[in-house]
Every structure is written in C-alpha cells, then in structure tokens.
Coordinates of C-alpha atoms in Angstrom, one line a residue:
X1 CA 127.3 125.3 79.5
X2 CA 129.5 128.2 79.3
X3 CA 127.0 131.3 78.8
X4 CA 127.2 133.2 82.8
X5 CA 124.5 133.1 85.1
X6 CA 124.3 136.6 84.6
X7 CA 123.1 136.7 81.4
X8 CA 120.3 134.7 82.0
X9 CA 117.0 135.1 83.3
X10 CA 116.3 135.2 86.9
X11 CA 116.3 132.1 88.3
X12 CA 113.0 130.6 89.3
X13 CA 112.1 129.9 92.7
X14 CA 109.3 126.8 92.7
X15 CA 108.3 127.1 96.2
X16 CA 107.1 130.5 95.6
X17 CA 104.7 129.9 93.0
X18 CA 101.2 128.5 92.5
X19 CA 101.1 129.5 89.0
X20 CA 104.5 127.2 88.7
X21 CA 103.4 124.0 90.2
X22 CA 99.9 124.0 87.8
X23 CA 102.1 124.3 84.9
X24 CA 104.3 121.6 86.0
X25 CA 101.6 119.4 86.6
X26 CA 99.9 120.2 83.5
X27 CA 103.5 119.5 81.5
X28 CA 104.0 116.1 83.8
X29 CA 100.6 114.7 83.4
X30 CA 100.2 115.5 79.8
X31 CA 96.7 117.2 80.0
X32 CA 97.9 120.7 77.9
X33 CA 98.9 119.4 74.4
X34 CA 98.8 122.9 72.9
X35 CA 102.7 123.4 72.2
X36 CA 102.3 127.5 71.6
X37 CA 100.3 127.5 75.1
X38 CA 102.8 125.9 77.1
X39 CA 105.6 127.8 75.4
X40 CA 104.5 130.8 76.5
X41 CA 102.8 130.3 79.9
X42 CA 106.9 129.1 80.4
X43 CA 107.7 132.8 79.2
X44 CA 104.9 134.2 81.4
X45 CA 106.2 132.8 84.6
X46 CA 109.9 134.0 83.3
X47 CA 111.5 130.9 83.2
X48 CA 114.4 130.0 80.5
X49 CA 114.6 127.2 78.0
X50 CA 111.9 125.2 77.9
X51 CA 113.2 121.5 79.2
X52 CA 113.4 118.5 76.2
X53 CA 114.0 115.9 78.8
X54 CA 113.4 114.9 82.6
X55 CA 115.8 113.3 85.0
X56 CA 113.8 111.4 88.3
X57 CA 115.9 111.2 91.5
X58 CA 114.8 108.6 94.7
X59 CA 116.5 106.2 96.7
X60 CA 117.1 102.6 96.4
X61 CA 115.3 101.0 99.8
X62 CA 116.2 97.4 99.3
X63 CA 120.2 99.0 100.6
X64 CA 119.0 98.9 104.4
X65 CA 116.4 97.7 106.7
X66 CA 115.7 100.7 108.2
X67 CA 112.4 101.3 106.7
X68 CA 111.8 105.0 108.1
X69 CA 109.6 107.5 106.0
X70 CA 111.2 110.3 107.8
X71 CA 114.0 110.1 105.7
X72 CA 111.8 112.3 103.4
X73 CA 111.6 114.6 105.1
X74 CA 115.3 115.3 105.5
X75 CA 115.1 116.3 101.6
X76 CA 115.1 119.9 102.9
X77 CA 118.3 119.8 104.3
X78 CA 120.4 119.4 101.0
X79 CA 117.3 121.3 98.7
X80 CA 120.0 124.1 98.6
X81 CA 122.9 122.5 97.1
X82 CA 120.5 120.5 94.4
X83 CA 119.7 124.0 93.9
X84 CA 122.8 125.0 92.5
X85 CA 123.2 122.1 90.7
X86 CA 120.4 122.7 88.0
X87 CA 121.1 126.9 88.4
X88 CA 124.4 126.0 86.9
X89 CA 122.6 124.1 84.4
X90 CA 120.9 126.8 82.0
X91 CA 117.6 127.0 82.2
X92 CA 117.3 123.4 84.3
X93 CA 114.3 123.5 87.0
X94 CA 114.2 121.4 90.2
X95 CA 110.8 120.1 91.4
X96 CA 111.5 118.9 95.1
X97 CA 109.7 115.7 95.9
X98 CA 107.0 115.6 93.1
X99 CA 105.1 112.6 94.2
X100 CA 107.9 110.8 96.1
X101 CA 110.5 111.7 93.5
X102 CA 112.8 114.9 92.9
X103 CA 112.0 115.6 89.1
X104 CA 114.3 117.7 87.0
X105 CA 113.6 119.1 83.8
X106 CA 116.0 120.1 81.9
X107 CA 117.0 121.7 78.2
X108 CA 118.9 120.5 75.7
X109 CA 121.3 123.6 75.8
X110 CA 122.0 123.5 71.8
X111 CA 124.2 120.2 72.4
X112 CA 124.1 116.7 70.0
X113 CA 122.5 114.2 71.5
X114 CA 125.6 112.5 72.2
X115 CA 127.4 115.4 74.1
X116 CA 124.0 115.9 75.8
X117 CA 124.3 112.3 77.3
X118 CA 127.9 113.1 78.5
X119 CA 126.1 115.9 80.4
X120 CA 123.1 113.9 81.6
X121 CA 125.7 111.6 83.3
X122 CA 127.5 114.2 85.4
X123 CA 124.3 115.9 86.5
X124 CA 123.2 112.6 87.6
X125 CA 126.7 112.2 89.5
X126 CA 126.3 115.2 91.0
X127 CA 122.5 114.7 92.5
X128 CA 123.9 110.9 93.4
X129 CA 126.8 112.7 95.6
X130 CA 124.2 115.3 97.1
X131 CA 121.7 112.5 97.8
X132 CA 123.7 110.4 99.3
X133 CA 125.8 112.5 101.4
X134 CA 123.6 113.0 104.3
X135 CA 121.9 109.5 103.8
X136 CA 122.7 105.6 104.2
X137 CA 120.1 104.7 101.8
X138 CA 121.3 104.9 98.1
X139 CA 120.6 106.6 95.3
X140 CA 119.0 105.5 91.9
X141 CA 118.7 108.0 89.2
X142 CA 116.5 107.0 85.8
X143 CA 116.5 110.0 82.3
X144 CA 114.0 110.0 80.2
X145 CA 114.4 110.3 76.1
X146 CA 114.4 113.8 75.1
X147 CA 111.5 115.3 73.3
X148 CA 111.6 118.0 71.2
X149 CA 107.7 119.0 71.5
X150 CA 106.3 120.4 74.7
X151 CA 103.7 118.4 74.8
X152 CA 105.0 114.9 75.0
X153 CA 107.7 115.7 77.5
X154 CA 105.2 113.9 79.9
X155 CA 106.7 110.8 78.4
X156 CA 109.9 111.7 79.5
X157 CA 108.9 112.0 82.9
X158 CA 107.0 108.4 82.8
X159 CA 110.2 106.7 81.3
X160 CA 112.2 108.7 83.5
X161 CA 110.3 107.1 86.4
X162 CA 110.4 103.6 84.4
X163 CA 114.0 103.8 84.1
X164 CA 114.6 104.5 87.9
X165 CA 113.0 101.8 89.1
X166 CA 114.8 99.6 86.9
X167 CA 117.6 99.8 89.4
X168 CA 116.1 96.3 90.3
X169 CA 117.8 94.9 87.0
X170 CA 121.1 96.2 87.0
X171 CA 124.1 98.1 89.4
X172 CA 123.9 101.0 87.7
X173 CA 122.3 103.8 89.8
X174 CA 121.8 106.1 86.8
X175 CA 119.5 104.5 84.0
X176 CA 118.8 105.9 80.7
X177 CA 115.2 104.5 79.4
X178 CA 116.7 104.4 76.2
X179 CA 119.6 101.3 77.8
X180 CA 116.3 99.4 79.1
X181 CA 115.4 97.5 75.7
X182 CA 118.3 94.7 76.5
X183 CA 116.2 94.4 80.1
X184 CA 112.8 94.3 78.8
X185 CA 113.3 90.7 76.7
X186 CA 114.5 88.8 80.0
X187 CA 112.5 90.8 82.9
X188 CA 113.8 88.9 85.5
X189 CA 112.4 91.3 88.1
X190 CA 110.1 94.0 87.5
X191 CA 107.1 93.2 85.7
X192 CA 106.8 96.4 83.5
X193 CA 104.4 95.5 80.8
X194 CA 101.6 93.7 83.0
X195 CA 102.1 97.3 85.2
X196 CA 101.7 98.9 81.7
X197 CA 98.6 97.8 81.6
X198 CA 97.2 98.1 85.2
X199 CA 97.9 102.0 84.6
X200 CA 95.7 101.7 81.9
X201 CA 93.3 99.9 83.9
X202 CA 93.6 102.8 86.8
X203 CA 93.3 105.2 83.9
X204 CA 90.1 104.3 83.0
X205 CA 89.0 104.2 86.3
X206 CA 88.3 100.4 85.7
X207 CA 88.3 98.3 89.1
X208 CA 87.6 95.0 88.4
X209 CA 90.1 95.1 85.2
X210 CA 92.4 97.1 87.4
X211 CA 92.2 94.1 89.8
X212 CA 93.0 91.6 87.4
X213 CA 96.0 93.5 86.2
X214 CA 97.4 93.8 89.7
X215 CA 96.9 89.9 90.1
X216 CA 98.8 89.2 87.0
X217 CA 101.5 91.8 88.1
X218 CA 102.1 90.0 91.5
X219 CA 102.0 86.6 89.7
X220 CA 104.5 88.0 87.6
X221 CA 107.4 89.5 90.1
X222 CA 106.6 86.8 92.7
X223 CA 107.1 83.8 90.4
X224 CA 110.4 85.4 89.5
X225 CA 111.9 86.3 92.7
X226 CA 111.9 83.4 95.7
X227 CA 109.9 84.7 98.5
X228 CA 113.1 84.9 100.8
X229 CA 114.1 88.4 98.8
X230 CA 112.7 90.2 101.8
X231 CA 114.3 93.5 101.0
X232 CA 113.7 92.6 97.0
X233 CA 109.7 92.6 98.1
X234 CA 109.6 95.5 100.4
X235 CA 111.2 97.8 97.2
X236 CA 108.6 96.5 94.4
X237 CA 105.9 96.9 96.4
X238 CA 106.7 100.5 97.8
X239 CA 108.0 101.6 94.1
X240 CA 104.3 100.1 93.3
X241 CA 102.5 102.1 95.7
X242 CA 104.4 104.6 94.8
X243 CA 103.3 104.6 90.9
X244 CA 100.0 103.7 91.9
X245 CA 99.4 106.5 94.0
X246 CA 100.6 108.9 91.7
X247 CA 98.7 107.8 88.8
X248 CA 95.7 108.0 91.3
X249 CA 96.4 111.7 91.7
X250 CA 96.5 112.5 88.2
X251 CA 93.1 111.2 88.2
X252 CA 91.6 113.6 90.8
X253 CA 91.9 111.4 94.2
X254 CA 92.7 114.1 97.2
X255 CA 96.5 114.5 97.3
X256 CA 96.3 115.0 101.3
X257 CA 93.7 112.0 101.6
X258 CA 96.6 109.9 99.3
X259 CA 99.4 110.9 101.0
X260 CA 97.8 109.8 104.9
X261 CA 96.8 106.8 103.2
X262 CA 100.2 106.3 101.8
X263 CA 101.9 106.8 105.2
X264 CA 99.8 104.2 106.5
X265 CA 99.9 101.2 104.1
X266 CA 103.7 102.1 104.0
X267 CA 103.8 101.4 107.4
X268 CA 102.0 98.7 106.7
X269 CA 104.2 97.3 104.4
X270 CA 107.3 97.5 106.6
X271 CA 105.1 94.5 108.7
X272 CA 104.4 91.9 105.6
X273 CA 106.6 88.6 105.6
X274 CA 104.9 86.0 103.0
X275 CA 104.2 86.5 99.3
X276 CA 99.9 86.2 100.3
X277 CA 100.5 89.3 102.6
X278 CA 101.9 91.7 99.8
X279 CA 99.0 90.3 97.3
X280 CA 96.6 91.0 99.8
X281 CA 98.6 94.3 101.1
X282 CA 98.8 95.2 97.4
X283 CA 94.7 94.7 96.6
X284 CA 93.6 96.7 99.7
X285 CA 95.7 99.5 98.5
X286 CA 94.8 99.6 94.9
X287 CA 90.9 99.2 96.4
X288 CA 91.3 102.0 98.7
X289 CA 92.9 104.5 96.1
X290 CA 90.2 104.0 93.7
X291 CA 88.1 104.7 95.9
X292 CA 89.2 108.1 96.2
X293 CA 88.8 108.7 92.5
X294 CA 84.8 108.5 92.5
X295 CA 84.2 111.6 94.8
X296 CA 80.3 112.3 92.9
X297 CA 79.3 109.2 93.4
X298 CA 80.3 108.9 96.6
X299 CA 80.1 112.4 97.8
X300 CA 77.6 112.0 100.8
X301 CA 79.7 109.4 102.6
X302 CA 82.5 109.7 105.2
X303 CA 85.6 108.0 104.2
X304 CA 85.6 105.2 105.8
X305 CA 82.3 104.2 104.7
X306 CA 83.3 105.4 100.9
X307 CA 86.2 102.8 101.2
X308 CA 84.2 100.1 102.7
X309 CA 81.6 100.4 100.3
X310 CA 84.7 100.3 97.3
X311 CA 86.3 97.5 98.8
X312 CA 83.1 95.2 99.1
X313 CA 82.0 95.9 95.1
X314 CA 85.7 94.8 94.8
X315 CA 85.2 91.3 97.1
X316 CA 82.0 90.4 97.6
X317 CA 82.8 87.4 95.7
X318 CA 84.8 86.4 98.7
X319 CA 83.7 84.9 101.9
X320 CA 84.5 88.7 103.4
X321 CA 83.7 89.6 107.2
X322 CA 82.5 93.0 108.7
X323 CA 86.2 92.6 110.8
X324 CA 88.1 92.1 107.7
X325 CA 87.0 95.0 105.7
X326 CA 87.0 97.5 109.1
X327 CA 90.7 96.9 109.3
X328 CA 91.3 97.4 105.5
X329 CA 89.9 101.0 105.9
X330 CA 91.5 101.6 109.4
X331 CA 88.5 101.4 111.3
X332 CA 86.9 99.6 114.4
X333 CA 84.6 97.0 113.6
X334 CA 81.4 97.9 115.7
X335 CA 82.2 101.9 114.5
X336 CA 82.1 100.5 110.9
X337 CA 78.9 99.0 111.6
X338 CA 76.9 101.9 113.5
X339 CA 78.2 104.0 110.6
X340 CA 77.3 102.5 107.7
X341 CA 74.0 101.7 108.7
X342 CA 74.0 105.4 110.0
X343 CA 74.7 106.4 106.3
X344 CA 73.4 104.2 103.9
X345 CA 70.1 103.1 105.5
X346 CA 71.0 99.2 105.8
X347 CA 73.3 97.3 107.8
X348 CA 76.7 95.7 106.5
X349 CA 75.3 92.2 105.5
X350 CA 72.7 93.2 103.7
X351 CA 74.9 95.5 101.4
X352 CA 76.9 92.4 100.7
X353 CA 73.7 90.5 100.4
X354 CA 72.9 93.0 97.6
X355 CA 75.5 93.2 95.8
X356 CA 76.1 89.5 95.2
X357 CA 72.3 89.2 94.3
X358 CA 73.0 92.4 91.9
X359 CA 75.9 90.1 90.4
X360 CA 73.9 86.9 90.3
X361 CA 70.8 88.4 88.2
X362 CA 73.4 90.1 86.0
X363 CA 75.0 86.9 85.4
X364 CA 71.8 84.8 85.0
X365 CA 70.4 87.4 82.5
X366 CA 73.5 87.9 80.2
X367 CA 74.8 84.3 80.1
X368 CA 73.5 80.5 80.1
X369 CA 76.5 79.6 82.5
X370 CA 74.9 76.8 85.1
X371 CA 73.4 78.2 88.5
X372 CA 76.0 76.1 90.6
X373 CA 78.5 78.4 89.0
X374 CA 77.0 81.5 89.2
X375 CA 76.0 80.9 92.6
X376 CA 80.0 80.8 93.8
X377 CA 80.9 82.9 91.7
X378 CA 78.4 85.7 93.1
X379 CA 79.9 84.9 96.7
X380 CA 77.6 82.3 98.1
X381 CA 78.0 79.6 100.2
X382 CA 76.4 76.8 98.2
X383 CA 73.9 76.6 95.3
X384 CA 71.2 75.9 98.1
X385 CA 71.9 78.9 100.3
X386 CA 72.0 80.9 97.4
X387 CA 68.5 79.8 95.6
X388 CA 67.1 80.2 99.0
X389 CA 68.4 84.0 99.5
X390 CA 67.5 84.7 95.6
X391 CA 63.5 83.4 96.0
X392 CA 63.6 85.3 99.5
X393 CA 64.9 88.6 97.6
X394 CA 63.1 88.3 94.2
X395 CA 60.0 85.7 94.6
X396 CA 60.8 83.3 92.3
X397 CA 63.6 80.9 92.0
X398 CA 67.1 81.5 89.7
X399 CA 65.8 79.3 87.1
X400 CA 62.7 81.2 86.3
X401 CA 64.0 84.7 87.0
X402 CA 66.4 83.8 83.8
X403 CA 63.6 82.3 82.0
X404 CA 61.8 85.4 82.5
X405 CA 64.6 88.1 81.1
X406 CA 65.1 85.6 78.3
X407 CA 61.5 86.8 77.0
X408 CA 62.0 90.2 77.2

C-alpha cells in the first residue's frame, strides 16, 4: 500500500456513471466471460487494477428487534468515509448497496496471499467501525476467494455473500469463504446446500422444482433451530429474501417492481410468529418473484393479475380461495375478481377449474397412477367431484379419456 494517491489514476466516482454500474453488473453476475473485454472496458472507464477478490458488507438483524428498513437508507450518511477507505486502498472500488449489500472489489496490490489476508482483515475492521458507528445493528462482513481471471470474479462475489451470512454459525463478524469448510460438515443453521440448489432451480426459471427446493430448505433450518429463535427466524428468512431477490434480478425481473415487493413482504415478515407462517411467507414470495421473470408471457396483464395467475399454477393443488390469493398479491378480493375476469375472459374459479383439469389429463395420459390419486393430487375435493367436473369439461369419464390417449 505504499505507492501515493497521486500517482494513481483518478479516482472513480460510481454514482456518476451508467457505463460503470453495466460493467459491474456484467463482472457480478458473470454474463461477460471474455477476460480481454472486461480488461479493457475497466481501462475505458479509467479505473485502476482490475479487483481479484470481493468483500460484502451488511448488518447482522437478529442484534435488535427493531426491525426498521429505514436504516438503509441512512447508508448515505457514512458513504463518504467508506469512500476513503477503499481510495486508500489502490485501485479498490466501492459499490454502495448493490442489492441490499455494500460490495467491494478490490486488487490484489502485488501482495502473497498471506499478506493479502492480513490486509483483508483491517479493511474489514475499518468498514465494521464505519458501519457500526452511526448504527445499533451490527455488522457482518464475508470475502470471497481471490480469482485471478476476470471472469470468474462473480464467484467471489457469491461466496463473499455466502460467507456473510454465515455470521449465523460463528461470532466472528468478518468471514472468509475459504474458513467455512469446518461449518459446512455440521450446518447447524443455515441450510446452504439445499439453497444451492433452489438458485439453481430460480436459475432455470423452474417453479415447481424451485418450490420443492424451498420446502426442503425450510425443512432444513426449521428442524435445526426450535421455533422460539424468533430473532434467529426473522434473519434467515430476510437474508433469504434477500438472495432470492437478487438472483431474481439477475434474471430480468423489474428491479423497481422487486424492490416495492421487497419492502412489502419485509414488512411482512417483521409480523410472522410460527414456523407455518415463514413457510407460507417464504412460498408467496418465491411465487410472486418468479412471477416477475416471465414478462412475454405475461406481458398483457396488470400485475396483480400476472401474480395471481403465477401463484395459482403454483397451488392449485391446494384447496386455495379467491381471498387467499387476493391478499398474497396485495389486492382486494372483489378488485381481484372484476379484474381478472376483465383481463383474461373467465372468472377466478374457472381458471382454477382449468388448470387442475390441465393437470389431471396430463397425469392420466403420462402415467397409470389410480384416478383416486390423481384426482387429489390435481386439487379436487374427492374422486366423485372430480369425475363429475372431468365428464362435464371433456364428455367422457377419466377412465376412457386415458383409454383413449393410450391408443394414440
């Protein structure tokens, strides 16, 4: 660290660039793997060393009860002295609350790997003192591994974010991924792999495996923390909103529509007491946010009727009311109902009505499982209510409908 200031290059000013924040995103999200392209759109935009590894700043929220989102906001009161923090560290950039996180990127600065750590540390120290300065909550700090190749410093970032929410498994505000293999054989809080894989899930823009994957993550953290951890719930589920939400962005959901959404299940959230309010909390999120992703095929409905329509393909296996889904999407009932038959040309119960049928002749024509089965399964009743609605919908009974597609 001892080159001057002077001698550098300018020091970059984020907030004053579009140009900056596409190539950030592109770096974070790992959608440019072309090493000689990111190297010099970095020269372009006259920055200095390209970073080799990303530190992730947030606070811990299970310290207080005060659950307010306006602490925030109060980021831009101490912006200028993180600031000088990273201009004193050659060539380190500051992003300033990049999807509910401060993100720094930072370069390797010709040090080993062990001196580099040493340095790591008292950054981290420094941010923690900043952080927490003007603020009761506390502060968690998580480093990714470094990367020497432009292109995969995106994993830093994800470990970075990885590590900082493993705050739940140890004291230590300031995690290196690197430290978290000793965590990752007893998990004894956060479910990391069976989130692994509902990423993957939201990736592929998969919603019933997506669902699946969030089932077995709550099963998971709930059957390893006793349900009187209130503060222990209310910071798993807002770091998995958090991750959740991001991960929907880097899929093309509207960042505005995400982050009114986000406001609103967080406050939300701040209102949940038993374990079957966060799993239900936690599937009417993941439902809604999906729902953002698919804007051509939804692209001539309002919103609310876009996330009504996501949420029933998600439960129409359940016995799910017009009431219930209106106050998943933050609407009134009888407004729900004018405006979705307004904009899809049939009323709520016959959508539901459709879709189960949809599911029931899929079922019957792909497997030999026993119409009983299928019929619950599909969201009916009883077998009798449901061979009634099928000959009403179709003209011919289960049986024969399957009998039928079998000799085709």
């Amino acid at each position: 660290m001892g080159a001057g200031l002077d001698n550098q290059k300018k020091y970059f000013e984020p907030s004053l660039s579009h140009a900056y924040f596409a190539l950030i995103n592109e770096i974070l999200t790992g959608h440019m793997n072309d090493d000689k392209v990111l190297l010099k759109k970095w020269e372009w935009l006259n920055l200095r060393h390209f970073p080799q590894v990303v530190m992730t700043a947030g606070f811990i929220y299970n310290q207080t009860r005060d659950f307010d989102v306006t602490k925030h906001l109060k980021m831009k009161i101490i912006l200028s002295d993180l600031r000088q923090i990273v201009k004193y560290w050659q060539g380190a950039v500051v992003i300033t609350w990049y999807y509910e996180r401060m993100v720094f990127l930072l370069p390797l600065n010709n040090l080993e790997d062990v001196d580099f750590k040493q340095e790591l540390l008292l950054v981290a120290q420094k941010v923690i003192s900043v952080l927490e300065k003007d603020f009761e909550l506390q502060a968690s700090i998580g480093i990714g591994n470094i990367y020497n190749q432009p292109s995969l410093l995106y994993r830093s970032f994800e470990e970075a974010c990885q590590a900082q929410k493993s705050y739940l498994l140890t004291d230590n505000p300031i995690i290196f991924y690197s430290d978290l293999a000793t965590y990752h054989e007893n998990e004894t809080v956060y479910p990391f792999s069976e989130e692994s894989e509902l990423l993957v899930q939201i990736k592929k823009g998969n919603m019933n495996a997506a669902l699946k994957a969030l089932d077995k993550v709550n099963q998971v953290f709930q059957s390893k923390n006793p349900q009187d951890l209130k503060d222990v719930y209310l910071a798993f589920y807002l770091e998995l909103l958090i991750t959740i939400s991001r991960a929907l962005i880097f899929q093309g959901a509207d960042p505005v529509l995400v982050s009114e959404r986000k406001l609103q299940l967080m406050t939300m959230l701040g209102k949940l007491d038993g374990p079957q309010d966060f799993i239900k909390w936690s599937c009417n999120m993941l439902t809604l946010f999906m729902g953002m992703v698919n804007k051509d095929e939804y692209s001539g409905l309002s919103e609310c009727v876009r996330n009504a329509v996501i949420f029933l393909q998600s439960n129409f296996r359940q016995a799910v009311t017009l009431r219930e889904v209106a106050a998943a999407v933050h609407v009134n009932p009888s407004y729900l109902s004018r405006t979705f038959k307004k904009e899809l040309g049939i009323n709520f119960s016959t959508y539901l009505t459709k879709l189960r049928m949809e599911n029931a002749k899929s079922v019957l024509e792909n497997s030999q499982e026993n119409i009983k089965s299928i019929s619950f399964e599909s969201g009916f009743k009883n077998p009798s209510y449901f061979h009634t609605v099928f000959k009403k919908n179709t003209g011919i009974s289960p049986t024969k409908f399957r009998n039928i597609m079998g000799e085709k």
